[in-house]
mmCIF file of C-alpha atoms in Angstrom:
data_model
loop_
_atom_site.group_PDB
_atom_site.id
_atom_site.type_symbol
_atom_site.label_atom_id
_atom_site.label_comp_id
_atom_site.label_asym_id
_atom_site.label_seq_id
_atom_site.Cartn_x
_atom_site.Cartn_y
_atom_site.Cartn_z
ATOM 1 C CA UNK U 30 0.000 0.000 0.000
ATOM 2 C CA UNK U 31 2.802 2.325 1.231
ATOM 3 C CA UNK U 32 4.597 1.466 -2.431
ATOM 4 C CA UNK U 33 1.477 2.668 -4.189
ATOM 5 C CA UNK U 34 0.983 6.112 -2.502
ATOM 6 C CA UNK U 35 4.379 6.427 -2.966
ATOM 7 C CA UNK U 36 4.399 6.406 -6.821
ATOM 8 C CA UNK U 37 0.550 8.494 -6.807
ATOM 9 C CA UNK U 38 1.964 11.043 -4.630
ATOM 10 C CA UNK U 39 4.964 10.796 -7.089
ATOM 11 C CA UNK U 40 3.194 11.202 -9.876
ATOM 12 C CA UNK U 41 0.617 14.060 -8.558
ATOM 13 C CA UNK U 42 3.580 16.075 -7.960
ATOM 14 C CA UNK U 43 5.190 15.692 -11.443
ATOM 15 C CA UNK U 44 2.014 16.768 -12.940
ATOM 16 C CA UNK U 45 1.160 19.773 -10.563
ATOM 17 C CA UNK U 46 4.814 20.705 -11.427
ATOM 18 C CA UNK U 47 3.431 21.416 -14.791
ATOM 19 C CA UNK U 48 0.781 23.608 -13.286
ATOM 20 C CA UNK U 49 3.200 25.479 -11.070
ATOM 21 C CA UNK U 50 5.699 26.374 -13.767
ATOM 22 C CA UNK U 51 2.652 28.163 -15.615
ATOM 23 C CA UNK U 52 1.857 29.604 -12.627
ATOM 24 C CA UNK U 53 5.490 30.933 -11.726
ATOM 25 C CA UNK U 54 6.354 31.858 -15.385
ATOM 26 C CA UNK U 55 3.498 34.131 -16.025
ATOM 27 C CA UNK U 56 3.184 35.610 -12.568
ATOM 28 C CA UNK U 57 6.058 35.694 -11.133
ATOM 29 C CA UNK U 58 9.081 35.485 -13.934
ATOM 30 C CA UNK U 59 6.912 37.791 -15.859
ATOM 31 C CA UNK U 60 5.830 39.979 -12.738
ATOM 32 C CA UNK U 61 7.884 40.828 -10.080
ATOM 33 C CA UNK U 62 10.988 38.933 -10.812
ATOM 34 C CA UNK U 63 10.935 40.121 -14.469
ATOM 35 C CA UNK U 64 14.558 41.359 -13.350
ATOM 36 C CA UNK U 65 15.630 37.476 -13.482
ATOM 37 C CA UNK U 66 13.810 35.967 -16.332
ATOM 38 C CA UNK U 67 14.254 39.342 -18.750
ATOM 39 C CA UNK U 68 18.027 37.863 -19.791
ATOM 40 C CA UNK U 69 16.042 34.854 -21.112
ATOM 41 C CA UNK U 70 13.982 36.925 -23.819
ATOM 42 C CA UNK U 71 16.885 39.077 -24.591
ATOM 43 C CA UNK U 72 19.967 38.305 -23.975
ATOM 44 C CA UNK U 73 22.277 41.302 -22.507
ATOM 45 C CA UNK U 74 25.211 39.226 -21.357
ATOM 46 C CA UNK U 75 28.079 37.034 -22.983
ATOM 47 C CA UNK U 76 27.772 34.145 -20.005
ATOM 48 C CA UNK U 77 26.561 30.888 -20.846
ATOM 49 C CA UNK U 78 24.708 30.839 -17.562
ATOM 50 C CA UNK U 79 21.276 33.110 -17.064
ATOM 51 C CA UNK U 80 20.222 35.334 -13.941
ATOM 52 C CA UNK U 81 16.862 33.017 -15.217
ATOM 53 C CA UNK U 82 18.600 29.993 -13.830
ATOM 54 C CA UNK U 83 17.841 31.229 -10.041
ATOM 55 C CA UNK U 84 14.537 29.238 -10.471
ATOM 56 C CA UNK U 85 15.901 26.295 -11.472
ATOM 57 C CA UNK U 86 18.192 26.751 -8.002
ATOM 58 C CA UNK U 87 14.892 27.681 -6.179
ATOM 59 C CA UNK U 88 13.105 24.527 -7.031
ATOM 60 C CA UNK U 89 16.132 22.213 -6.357
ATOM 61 C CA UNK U 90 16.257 23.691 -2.740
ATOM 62 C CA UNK U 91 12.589 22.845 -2.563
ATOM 63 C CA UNK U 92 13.368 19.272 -3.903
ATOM 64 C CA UNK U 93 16.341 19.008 -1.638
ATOM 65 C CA UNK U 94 14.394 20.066 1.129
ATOM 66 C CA UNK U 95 12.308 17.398 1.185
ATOM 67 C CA UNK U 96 14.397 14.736 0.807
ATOM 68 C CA UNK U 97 15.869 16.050 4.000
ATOM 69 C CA UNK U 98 12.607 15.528 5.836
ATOM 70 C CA UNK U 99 11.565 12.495 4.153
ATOM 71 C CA UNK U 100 15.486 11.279 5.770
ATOM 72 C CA UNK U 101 15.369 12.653 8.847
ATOM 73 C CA UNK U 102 11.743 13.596 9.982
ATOM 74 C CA UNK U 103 8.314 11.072 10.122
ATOM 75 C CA UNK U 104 8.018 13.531 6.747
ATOM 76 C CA UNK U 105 8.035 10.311 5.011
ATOM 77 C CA UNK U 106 6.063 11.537 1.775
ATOM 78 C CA UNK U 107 9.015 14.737 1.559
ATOM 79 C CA UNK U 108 10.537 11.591 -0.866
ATOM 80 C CA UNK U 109 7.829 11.226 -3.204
ATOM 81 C CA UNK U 110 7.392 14.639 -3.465
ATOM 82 C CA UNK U 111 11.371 16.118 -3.324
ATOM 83 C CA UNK U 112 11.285 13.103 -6.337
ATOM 84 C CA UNK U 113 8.534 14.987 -8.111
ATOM 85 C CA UNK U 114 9.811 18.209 -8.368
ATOM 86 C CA UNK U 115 13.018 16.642 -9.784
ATOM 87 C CA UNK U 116 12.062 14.618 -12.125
ATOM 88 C CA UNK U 117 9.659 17.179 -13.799
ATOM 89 C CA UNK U 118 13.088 19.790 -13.319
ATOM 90 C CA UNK U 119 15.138 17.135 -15.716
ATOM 91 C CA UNK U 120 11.939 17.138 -17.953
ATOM 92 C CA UNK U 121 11.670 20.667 -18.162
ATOM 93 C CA UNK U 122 15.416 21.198 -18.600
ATOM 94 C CA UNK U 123 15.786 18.492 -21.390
ATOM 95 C CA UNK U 124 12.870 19.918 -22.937
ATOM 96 C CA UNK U 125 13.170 23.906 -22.519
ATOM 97 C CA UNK U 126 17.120 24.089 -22.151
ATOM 98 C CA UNK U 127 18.301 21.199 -24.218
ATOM 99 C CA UNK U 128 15.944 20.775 -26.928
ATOM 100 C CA UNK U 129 14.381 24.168 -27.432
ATOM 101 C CA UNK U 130 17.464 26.392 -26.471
ATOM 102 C CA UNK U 131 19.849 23.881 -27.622
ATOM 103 C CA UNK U 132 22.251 25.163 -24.810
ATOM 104 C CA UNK U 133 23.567 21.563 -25.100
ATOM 105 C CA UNK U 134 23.648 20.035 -28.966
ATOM 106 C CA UNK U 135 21.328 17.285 -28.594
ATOM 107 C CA UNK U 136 17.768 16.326 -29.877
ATOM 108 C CA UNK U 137 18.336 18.608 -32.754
ATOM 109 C CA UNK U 138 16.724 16.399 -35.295
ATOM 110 C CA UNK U 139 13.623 15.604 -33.135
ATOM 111 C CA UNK U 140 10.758 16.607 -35.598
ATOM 112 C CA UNK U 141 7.531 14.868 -34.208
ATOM 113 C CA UNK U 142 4.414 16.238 -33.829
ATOM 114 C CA UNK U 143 4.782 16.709 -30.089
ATOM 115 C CA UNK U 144 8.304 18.193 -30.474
ATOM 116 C CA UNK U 145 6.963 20.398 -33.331
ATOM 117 C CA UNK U 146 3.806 21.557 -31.459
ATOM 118 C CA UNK U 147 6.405 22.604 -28.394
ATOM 119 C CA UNK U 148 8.795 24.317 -30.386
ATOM 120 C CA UNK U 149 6.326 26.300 -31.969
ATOM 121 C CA UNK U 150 4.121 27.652 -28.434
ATOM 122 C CA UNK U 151 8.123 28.106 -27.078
ATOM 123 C CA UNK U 152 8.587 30.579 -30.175
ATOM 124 C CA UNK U 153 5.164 31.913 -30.003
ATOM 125 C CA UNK U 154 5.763 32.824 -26.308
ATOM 126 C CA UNK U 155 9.551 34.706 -27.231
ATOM 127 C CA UNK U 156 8.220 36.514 -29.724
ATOM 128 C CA UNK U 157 7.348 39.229 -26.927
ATOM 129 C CA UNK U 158 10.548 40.580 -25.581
ATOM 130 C CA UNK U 159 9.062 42.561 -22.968
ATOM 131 C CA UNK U 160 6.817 41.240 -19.778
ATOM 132 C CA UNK U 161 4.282 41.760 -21.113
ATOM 133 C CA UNK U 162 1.316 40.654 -23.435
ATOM 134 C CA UNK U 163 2.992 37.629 -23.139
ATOM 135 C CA UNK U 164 1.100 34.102 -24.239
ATOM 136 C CA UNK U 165 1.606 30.531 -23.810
ATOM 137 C CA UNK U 166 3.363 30.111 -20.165
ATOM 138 C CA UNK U 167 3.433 26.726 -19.841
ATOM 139 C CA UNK U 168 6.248 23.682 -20.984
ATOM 140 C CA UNK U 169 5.404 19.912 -21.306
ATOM 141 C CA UNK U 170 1.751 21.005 -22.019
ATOM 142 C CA UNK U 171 0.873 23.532 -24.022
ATOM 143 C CA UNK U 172 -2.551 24.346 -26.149
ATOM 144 C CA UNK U 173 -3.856 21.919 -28.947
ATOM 145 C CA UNK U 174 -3.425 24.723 -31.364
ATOM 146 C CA UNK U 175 0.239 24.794 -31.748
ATOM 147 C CA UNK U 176 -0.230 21.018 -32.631
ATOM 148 C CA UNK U 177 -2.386 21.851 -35.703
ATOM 149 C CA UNK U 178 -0.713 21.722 -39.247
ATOM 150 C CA UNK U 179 -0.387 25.248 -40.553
#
């Protein structure tokens, strides 16, 4: 029993993640922390690293967190959940960093319709430079629209 809850509260988590990314990106990297996720729309810097990468640091001290309670507290579910976060932080990174950005040379060739319908919301949504009238705020899931044939 203990096994299942595990792997539902697991897999709750990796979906809400989804949720709370929207929620961060359009409220709070394009509100008031606009001063950290601007660098991402246009870059004004030669480093390879972003002052947009804070949130990635946020949500791994969330995730890290937890797996300190779930260790040393009756926190038990603080694994399930620290798991979660991470796993839907390596999704979103190979996704958004790797195969969108390309900050690492891989999945170039990926042309599916999923892949397509990604890439095309991600371009849709950095088309604005500024914070706003901005559109599409989500990552793994994103409107059926940008999965239509043009």
């Amino acid at each position: 029993m203990k096994v299942a809850l595990w792997i539902l509260i697991f897999l709750a988590t990796f979906c809400f993640m989804e949720f709370m990314a929207w929620f961060t990106h359009k409220y709070v990297m394009h509100g008031f922390l606009w001063s950290l996720h601007k660098d991402h729309h246009k870059k004004d810097h030669d480093s390879w690293f972003e002052r947009n990468d804070a949130f990635f640091i946020f949500y791994a001290i969330v995730s890290m967190t937890l797996f300190y309670l779930g260790s040393y507290t009756t926190f038990w579910y603080g694994w399930p959940l620290g798991f979660g976060i991470l796993a839907y932080g390596i999704a979103y990174f190979t996704v958004h960093d790797i195969f969108i950005h390309q900050r690492f040379k891989m999945f170039r060739n990926a042309n599916n319709w999923y892949a397509r319908g990604v890439r095309r919301a991600h371009k849709i949504h950095h088309k604005h430079l500024g914070k706003e009238d901005g559109e599409c705020f989500g990552m793994l899931l994103v409107p059926f629209k940008y999965f239509r044939k043009k």
